[in-house]
mmCIF file of C-alpha atoms in Angstrom:
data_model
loop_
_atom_site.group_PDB
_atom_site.id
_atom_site.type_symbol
_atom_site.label_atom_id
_atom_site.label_comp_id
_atom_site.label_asym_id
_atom_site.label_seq_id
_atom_site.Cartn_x
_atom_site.Cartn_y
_atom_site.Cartn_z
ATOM 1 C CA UNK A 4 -0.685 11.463 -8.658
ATOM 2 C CA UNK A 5 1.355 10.192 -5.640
ATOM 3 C CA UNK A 6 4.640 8.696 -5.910
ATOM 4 C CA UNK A 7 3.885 5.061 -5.251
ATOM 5 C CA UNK A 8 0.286 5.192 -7.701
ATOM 6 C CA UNK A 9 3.067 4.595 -10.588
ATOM 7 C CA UNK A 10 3.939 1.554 -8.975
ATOM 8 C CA UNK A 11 3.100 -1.297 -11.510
ATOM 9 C CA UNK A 12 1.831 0.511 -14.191
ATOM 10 C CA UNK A 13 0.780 -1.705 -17.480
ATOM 11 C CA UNK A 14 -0.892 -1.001 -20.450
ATOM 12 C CA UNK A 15 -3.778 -2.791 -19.537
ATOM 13 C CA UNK A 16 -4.017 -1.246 -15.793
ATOM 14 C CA UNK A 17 -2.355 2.452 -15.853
ATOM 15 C CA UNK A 18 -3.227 3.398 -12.638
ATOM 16 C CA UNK A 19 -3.341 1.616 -9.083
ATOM 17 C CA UNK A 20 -4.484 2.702 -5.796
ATOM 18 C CA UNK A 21 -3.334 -0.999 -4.105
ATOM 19 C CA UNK A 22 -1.062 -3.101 -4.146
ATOM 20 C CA UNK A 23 -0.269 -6.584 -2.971
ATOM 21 C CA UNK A 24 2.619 -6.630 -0.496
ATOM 22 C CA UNK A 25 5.480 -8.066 -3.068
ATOM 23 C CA UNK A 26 3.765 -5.091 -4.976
ATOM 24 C CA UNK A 27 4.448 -2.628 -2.418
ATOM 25 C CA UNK A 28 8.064 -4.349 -1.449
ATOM 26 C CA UNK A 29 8.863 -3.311 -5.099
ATOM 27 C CA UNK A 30 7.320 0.147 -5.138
ATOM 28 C CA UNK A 31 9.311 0.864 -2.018
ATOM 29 C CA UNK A 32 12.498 -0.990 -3.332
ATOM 30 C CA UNK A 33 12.549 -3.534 -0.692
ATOM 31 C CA UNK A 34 12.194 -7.127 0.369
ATOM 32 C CA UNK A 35 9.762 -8.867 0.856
ATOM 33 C CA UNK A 36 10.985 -9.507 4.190
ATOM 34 C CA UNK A 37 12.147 -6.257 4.754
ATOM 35 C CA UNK A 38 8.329 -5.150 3.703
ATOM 36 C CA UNK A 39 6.948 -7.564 6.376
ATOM 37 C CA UNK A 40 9.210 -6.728 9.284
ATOM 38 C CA UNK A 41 8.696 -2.658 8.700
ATOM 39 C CA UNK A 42 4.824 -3.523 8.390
ATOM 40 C CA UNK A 43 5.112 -6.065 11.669
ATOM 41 C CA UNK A 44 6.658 -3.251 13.662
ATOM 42 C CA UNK A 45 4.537 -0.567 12.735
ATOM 43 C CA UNK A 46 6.993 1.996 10.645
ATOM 44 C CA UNK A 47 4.879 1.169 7.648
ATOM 45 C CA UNK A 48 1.099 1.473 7.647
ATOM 46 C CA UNK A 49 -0.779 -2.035 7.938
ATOM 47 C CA UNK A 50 -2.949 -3.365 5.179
ATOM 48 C CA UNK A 51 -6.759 -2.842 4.477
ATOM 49 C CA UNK A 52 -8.331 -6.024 3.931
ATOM 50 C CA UNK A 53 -10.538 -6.471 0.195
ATOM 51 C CA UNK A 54 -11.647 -9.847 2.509
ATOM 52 C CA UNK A 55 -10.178 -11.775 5.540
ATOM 53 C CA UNK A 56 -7.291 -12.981 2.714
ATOM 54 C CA UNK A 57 -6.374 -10.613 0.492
ATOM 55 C CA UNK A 58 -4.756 -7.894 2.280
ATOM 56 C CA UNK A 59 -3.637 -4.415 0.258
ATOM 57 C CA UNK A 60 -1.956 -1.783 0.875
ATOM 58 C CA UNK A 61 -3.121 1.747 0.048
ATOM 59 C CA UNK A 62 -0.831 3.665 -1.871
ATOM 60 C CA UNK A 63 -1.653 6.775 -0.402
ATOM 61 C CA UNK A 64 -0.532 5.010 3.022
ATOM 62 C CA UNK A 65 2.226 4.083 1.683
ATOM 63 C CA UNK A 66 3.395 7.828 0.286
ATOM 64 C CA UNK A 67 2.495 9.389 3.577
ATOM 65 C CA UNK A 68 4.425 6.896 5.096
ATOM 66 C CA UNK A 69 7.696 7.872 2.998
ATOM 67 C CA UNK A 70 7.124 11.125 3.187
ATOM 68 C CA UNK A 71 6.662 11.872 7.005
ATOM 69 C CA UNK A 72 2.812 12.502 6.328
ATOM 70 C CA UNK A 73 -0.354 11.174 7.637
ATOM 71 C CA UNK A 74 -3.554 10.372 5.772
ATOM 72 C CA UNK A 75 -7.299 11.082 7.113
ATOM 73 C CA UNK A 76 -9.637 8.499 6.017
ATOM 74 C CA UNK A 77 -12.910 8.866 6.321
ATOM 75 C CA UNK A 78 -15.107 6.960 8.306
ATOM 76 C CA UNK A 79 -17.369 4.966 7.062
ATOM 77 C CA UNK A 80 -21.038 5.241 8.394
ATOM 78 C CA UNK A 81 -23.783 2.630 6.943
#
């Protein structure tokens, strides 16, 4: 389990794999603001979209991020 998968842990949901950007502010002890601008200039990975308006952020993005690693995704083929 990454770092940043213990990130809002509940009883009722023990394990996440996305988070909401005050989510992943909070995971990565930071702003909101702070999130935004680091996402805006590209030194944190930019969201995946669940639809046009709910963005998330993979936490596996966000790990490799912090720790100076990239992550292969696959690509999807239909």
């Amino acid at each position: 389990m990454t770092d940043l998968t213990m990130a809002g842990l509940t009883r009722s949901n023990p394990f996440k794999i996305a988070l909401n950007a005050r989510e992943a502010a909070n995971a990565l002890s930071l702003t909101l603001p702070e999130f935004e601008r680091l996402v805006a200039c590209g030194s944190l990975p930019r969201p995946v979209f669940l639809s046009p308006e709910i963005p998330r952020w993979l936490c596996a993005d966000l790990d490799a991020a912090l720790h100076g690693t990239n992550v292969e995704h696959e690509e999807f083929e239909p």
